[in-house]
Amino acid sequence: MSPARPPLSRYLARLGYGTRREAERLVATGQVTSARGAVLRESDGFSHDDVRVHGVELDPPAGSVVMLHKPVGYVCSTSDRPPLVYELLPPRFLRREPVMATVGRLDAETSGLLLVTDDGPLNHQLTSPKWHLPKCYEVTLATPLRGDEAELFATGTLLLSGETAPVRPAQLDVLAPHRARLTISEGRYHQVRRMFAAVGNHVTALHRAAFGPLQLHDLAPGSWRVLTTAEVAHLREALRAAKDAR
């Protein structure tokens, strides 16, 4: 048996539509309606997709995963110096219970695919080093590739500065003398930049093109969308496969 849905105002408060009292006021003053415009009261039954606040569809339901195309310059934080990635998302995302949190971080100078979710266990699995879900980056370099980087990265013997454990094997595909695509299965601090620094090169531009089975495709910089149920299921399948392959 599925759990009983909470009262309408509590449901709205959990989605970030104000405090419980503010959400109660929205309902009491007739600002919450069905898709057909019928005013919803506190005791009315409802489905997420049928509820409108000020005539606008609700934000994604609890447990959703959002894909954001992060532009260069934005910070993955809730309290750092702006601009923050949350400025590209509905302001209610930070008021949800639980909050819509970024899945890991991309540094300010890195663009690309960033996931955001209020599913805590899924977030933990996607960021935990135990799962090793592959992530693909497009890299632009200051100097031409030497030619031996792909073989070295694939050995799993590369040591990063200040560390004693080598990075896991990574796949490097050369696109041009100064450009490459690197697929890694870890998430160490500034890992891609430090891997190229370890072979005497410097990353001038970095873009995450894929996270597990997910790709940005035509999602414009600064834009976001909610992953479909099928995409989330595919992501979970990829997590299980990555864990089994350890």
CSV table of C-alpha atoms in Angstrom, one decimal:
chain,number,residue,atom,x,y,z
A,1,MET,CA,0.0,0.0,0.0
A,2,SER,CA,1.4,3.4,-1.0
A,3,PRO,CA,1.8,6.0,1.8
A,4,ALA,CA,-1.0,8.5,2.2
A,5,ARG,CA,-0.4,11.8,0.5
A,6,PRO,CA,0.1,14.7,3.0
A,7,PRO,CA,-2.4,17.6,3.1
A,8,LEU,CA,-2.1,20.0,0.1
A,9,SER,CA,-0.4,22.8,2.0
A,10,ARG,CA,2.2,20.5,3.6
A,11,TYR,CA,2.9,19.0,0.1
A,12,LEU,CA,3.5,22.5,-1.3
A,13,ALA,CA,5.7,23.5,1.6
A,14,ARG,CA,7.9,20.4,1.0
A,15,LEU,CA,8.3,21.5,-2.6
A,16,GLY,CA,9.5,25.0,-1.5
A,17,TYR,CA,6.4,27.0,-2.0
A,18,GLY,CA,6.9,28.9,1.3
A,19,THR,CA,6.6,27.9,4.9
A,20,ARG,CA,3.7,25.7,6.0
A,21,ARG,CA,1.8,28.8,7.0
A,22,GLU,CA,2.5,30.5,3.7
A,23,ALA,CA,1.4,27.4,1.8
A,24,GLU,CA,-1.8,27.3,3.9
A,25,ARG,CA,-2.4,30.9,2.9
A,26,LEU,CA,-2.0,30.0,-0.8
A,27,VAL,CA,-4.6,27.3,-0.5
A,28,ALA,CA,-7.0,29.3,1.6
A,29,THR,CA,-6.9,32.3,-0.8
A,30,GLY,CA,-7.8,30.2,-3.8
A,31,GLN,CA,-4.4,30.5,-5.5
A,32,VAL,CA,-4.0,26.7,-5.9
A,33,THR,CA,-6.1,25.2,-8.6
A,34,SER,CA,-6.5,22.1,-10.7
A,35,ALA,CA,-5.3,22.1,-14.4
A,36,ARG,CA,-8.9,23.0,-15.3
A,37,GLY,CA,-9.0,26.0,-13.0
A,38,ALA,CA,-11.0,24.5,-10.1
A,39,VAL,CA,-9.9,25.9,-6.8
A,40,LEU,CA,-8.4,23.2,-4.6
A,41,ARG,CA,-9.0,23.1,-0.9
A,42,GLU,CA,-6.9,21.6,1.9
A,43,SER,CA,-8.9,18.4,2.1
A,44,ASP,CA,-9.2,17.8,-1.6
A,45,GLY,CA,-7.6,14.8,-3.2
A,46,PHE,CA,-5.0,15.8,-5.8
A,47,SER,CA,-2.3,14.5,-8.1
A,48,HIS,CA,1.0,16.3,-8.6
A,49,ASP,CA,0.6,16.8,-12.3
A,50,ASP,CA,-2.9,18.3,-11.9
A,51,VAL,CA,-2.0,21.1,-9.4
A,52,ARG,CA,-1.3,24.7,-10.4
A,53,VAL,CA,0.0,27.5,-8.2
A,54,HIS,CA,-0.9,30.9,-9.7
A,55,GLY,CA,-1.9,29.0,-12.8
A,56,VAL,CA,1.6,27.5,-13.2
A,57,GLU,CA,2.5,23.8,-13.1
A,58,LEU,CA,4.3,22.6,-10.0
A,59,ASP,CA,8.1,22.1,-9.8
A,60,PRO,CA,9.3,18.5,-10.3
A,61,PRO,CA,7.9,16.1,-7.6
A,62,ALA,CA,10.1,14.7,-4.8
A,63,GLY,CA,12.7,12.3,-5.9
A,64,SER,CA,13.3,14.0,-9.3
A,65,VAL,CA,16.6,14.3,-11.0
A,66,VAL,CA,17.4,17.4,-13.0
A,67,MET,CA,20.0,17.8,-15.8
A,68,LEU,CA,21.6,21.3,-16.0
A,69,HIS,CA,24.0,22.5,-18.6
A,70,LYS,CA,26.3,24.5,-16.4
A,71,PRO,CA,28.0,27.4,-18.1
A,72,VAL,CA,31.6,28.5,-17.2
A,73,GLY,CA,31.7,30.9,-14.3
A,74,TYR,CA,28.9,29.4,-12.2
A,75,VAL,CA,29.7,27.9,-8.8
A,76,CYS,CA,28.2,24.6,-7.5
A,77,SER,CA,27.4,25.9,-4.0
A,78,THR,CA,24.5,27.2,-1.9
A,79,SER,CA,26.5,29.9,-0.1
A,80,ASP,CA,29.6,30.8,-2.1
A,81,ARG,CA,30.3,33.9,-4.0
A,82,PRO,CA,27.8,34.3,-6.9
A,83,PRO,CA,27.0,33.5,-9.6
A,84,LEU,CA,25.7,30.2,-8.3
A,85,VAL,CA,24.2,27.4,-10.4
A,86,TYR,CA,21.0,27.8,-8.3
A,87,GLU,CA,20.5,31.1,-10.0
A,88,LEU,CA,19.7,29.1,-13.2
A,89,LEU,CA,17.1,27.0,-11.4
A,90,PRO,CA,13.8,27.8,-9.7
A,91,PRO,CA,14.5,29.5,-6.4
A,92,ARG,CA,12.2,27.0,-4.6
A,93,PHE,CA,14.8,24.3,-5.2
A,94,LEU,CA,16.8,25.6,-2.3
A,95,ARG,CA,13.7,25.7,0.0
A,96,ARG,CA,12.6,22.1,-0.7
A,97,GLU,CA,12.6,19.4,2.0
A,98,PRO,CA,15.0,17.9,1.3
A,99,VAL,CA,16.9,20.5,-0.8
A,100,MET,CA,17.6,19.9,-4.5
A,101,ALA,CA,21.4,19.3,-4.2
A,102,THR,CA,24.0,19.1,-6.9
A,103,VAL,CA,25.5,15.7,-7.6
A,104,GLY,CA,29.1,16.4,-6.9
A,105,ARG,CA,30.6,19.6,-8.3
A,106,LEU,CA,32.0,21.1,-11.4
A,107,ASP,CA,34.5,23.9,-10.7
A,108,ALA,CA,33.7,27.4,-11.8
A,109,GLU,CA,35.8,27.2,-14.9
A,110,THR,CA,34.3,23.8,-16.0
A,111,SER,CA,31.1,23.7,-18.1
A,112,GLY,CA,28.8,20.9,-18.9
A,113,LEU,CA,26.4,18.2,-17.5
A,114,LEU,CA,25.5,18.7,-13.9
A,115,LEU,CA,22.8,16.6,-12.1
A,116,VAL,CA,20.7,18.0,-9.3
A,117,THR,CA,18.4,15.9,-7.1
A,118,ASP,CA,16.6,15.7,-3.8
A,119,ASP,CA,17.0,11.9,-3.8
A,120,GLY,CA,19.7,11.6,-1.1
A,121,PRO,CA,20.5,7.9,-1.5
A,122,LEU,CA,20.8,8.3,-5.3
A,123,ASN,CA,23.1,11.3,-4.9
A,124,HIS,CA,25.3,9.4,-2.6
A,125,GLN,CA,25.6,6.5,-5.0
A,126,LEU,CA,26.4,8.8,-7.9
A,127,THR,CA,29.2,10.5,-6.0
A,128,SER,CA,30.6,7.6,-4.0
A,129,PRO,CA,34.0,6.3,-5.1
A,130,LYS,CA,32.6,2.8,-4.5
A,131,TRP,CA,30.4,2.9,-7.6
A,132,HIS,CA,32.8,4.2,-10.3
A,133,LEU,CA,30.2,5.5,-12.7
A,134,PRO,CA,32.1,6.8,-15.8
A,135,LYS,CA,32.1,10.5,-16.7
A,136,CYS,CA,33.3,11.9,-20.0
A,137,TYR,CA,35.1,15.2,-20.4
A,138,GLU,CA,36.1,17.2,-23.5
A,139,VAL,CA,39.5,18.8,-22.8
A,140,THR,CA,41.4,21.7,-24.5
A,141,LEU,CA,45.1,21.8,-23.8
A,142,ALA,CA,47.7,24.6,-23.7
A,143,THR,CA,50.3,22.5,-25.6
A,144,PRO,CA,50.0,19.6,-28.0
A,145,LEU,CA,49.7,16.1,-26.7
A,146,ARG,CA,52.9,14.1,-26.6
A,147,GLY,CA,51.4,10.9,-27.9
A,148,ASP,CA,51.9,8.6,-25.0
A,149,GLU,CA,49.2,10.0,-22.7
A,150,ALA,CA,46.4,7.5,-23.7
A,151,GLU,CA,48.6,4.5,-22.9
A,152,LEU,CA,49.8,6.0,-19.6
A,153,PHE,CA,46.2,6.9,-18.5
A,154,ALA,CA,45.0,3.4,-19.4
A,155,THR,CA,47.6,1.7,-17.1
A,156,GLY,CA,46.1,2.9,-13.8
A,157,THR,CA,49.6,3.8,-12.6
A,158,LEU,CA,49.4,7.6,-12.9
A,159,LEU,CA,50.1,9.4,-9.6
A,160,LEU,CA,48.7,12.8,-9.0
A,161,SER,CA,50.7,15.4,-7.1
A,162,GLY,CA,50.4,14.9,-3.3
A,163,GLU,CA,48.7,11.5,-3.5
A,164,THR,CA,50.0,8.0,-2.9
A,165,ALA,CA,47.3,5.9,-4.7
A,166,PRO,CA,47.3,6.0,-8.5
A,167,VAL,CA,44.2,7.0,-10.4
A,168,ARG,CA,42.0,4.3,-11.9
A,169,PRO,CA,42.5,3.4,-15.6
A,170,ALA,CA,41.0,6.1,-17.8
A,171,GLN,CA,40.3,6.2,-21.5
A,172,LEU,CA,41.8,9.1,-23.6
A,173,ASP,CA,40.6,9.7,-27.2
A,174,VAL,CA,42.7,12.2,-29.1
A,175,LEU,CA,40.5,14.6,-31.2
A,176,ALA,CA,43.2,17.0,-32.3
A,177,PRO,CA,46.8,18.0,-31.2
A,178,HIS,CA,45.3,20.2,-28.5
A,179,ARG,CA,42.0,18.5,-27.9
A,180,ALA,CA,41.0,15.2,-26.3
A,181,ARG,CA,38.1,13.3,-24.8
A,182,LEU,CA,38.8,11.7,-21.4
A,183,THR,CA,36.6,9.2,-19.6
A,184,ILE,CA,37.2,8.6,-15.9
A,185,SER,CA,35.5,6.6,-13.3
A,186,GLU,CA,36.5,8.5,-10.2
A,187,GLY,CA,35.8,12.0,-8.9
A,188,ARG,CA,39.0,13.2,-7.2
A,189,TYR,CA,39.5,16.9,-6.6
A,190,HIS,CA,40.2,18.6,-10.0
A,191,GLN,CA,41.1,15.1,-11.3
A,192,VAL,CA,41.1,15.8,-15.0
A,193,ARG,CA,43.2,19.0,-14.7
A,194,ARG,CA,45.6,17.2,-12.3
A,195,MET,CA,46.0,14.2,-14.6
A,196,PHE,CA,47.2,16.5,-17.5
A,197,ALA,CA,49.4,18.5,-15.1
A,198,ALA,CA,51.0,15.2,-14.2
A,199,VAL,CA,52.1,14.7,-17.8
A,200,GLY,CA,53.3,18.3,-18.1
A,201,ASN,CA,50.3,19.9,-19.8
A,202,HIS,CA,47.7,22.5,-18.8
A,203,VAL,CA,43.9,22.3,-19.3
A,204,THR,CA,42.7,25.6,-20.8
A,205,ALA,CA,39.0,24.5,-21.2
A,206,LEU,CA,37.1,21.7,-19.7
A,207,HIS,CA,33.5,20.5,-20.5
A,208,ARG,CA,31.7,17.5,-19.1
A,209,ALA,CA,29.8,15.9,-22.0
A,210,ALA,CA,28.4,12.8,-20.3
A,211,PHE,CA,27.6,11.4,-16.9
A,212,GLY,CA,27.2,7.6,-17.1
A,213,PRO,CA,24.6,7.0,-19.8
A,214,LEU,CA,23.4,10.6,-19.8
A,215,GLN,CA,24.4,13.2,-22.4
A,216,LEU,CA,23.6,16.9,-22.9
A,217,HIS,CA,22.7,16.6,-26.5
A,218,ASP,CA,21.0,19.9,-27.5
A,219,LEU,CA,20.4,21.3,-24.0
A,220,ALA,CA,21.6,24.9,-24.2
A,221,PRO,CA,24.1,26.4,-21.7
A,222,GLY,CA,22.2,27.6,-18.7
A,223,SER,CA,19.1,25.5,-19.4
A,224,TRP,CA,17.8,22.5,-17.5
A,225,ARG,CA,15.3,19.7,-17.8
A,226,VAL,CA,13.8,17.0,-15.6
A,227,LEU,CA,15.0,13.5,-16.4
A,228,THR,CA,12.3,11.1,-17.6
A,229,THR,CA,11.5,8.0,-15.6
A,230,ALA,CA,13.2,5.9,-18.2
A,231,GLU,CA,16.4,8.0,-18.0
A,232,VAL,CA,16.5,7.7,-14.2
A,233,ALA,CA,16.0,3.9,-14.5
A,234,HIS,CA,18.8,3.8,-17.1
A,235,LEU,CA,21.0,5.7,-14.7
A,236,ARG,CA,20.3,3.3,-11.9
A,237,GLU,CA,21.0,0.3,-14.2
A,238,ALA,CA,24.4,1.9,-15.1
A,239,LEU,CA,25.2,2.3,-11.4
A,240,ARG,CA,24.5,-1.3,-10.8
A,241,ALA,CA,26.6,-2.4,-13.7
A,242,ALA,CA,29.5,-0.1,-12.6
A,243,LYS,CA,29.4,-1.6,-9.1
A,244,ASP,CA,29.3,-5.2,-10.4
A,245,ALA,CA,32.3,-4.5,-12.7
A,246,ARG,CA,34.5,-3.3,-9.8
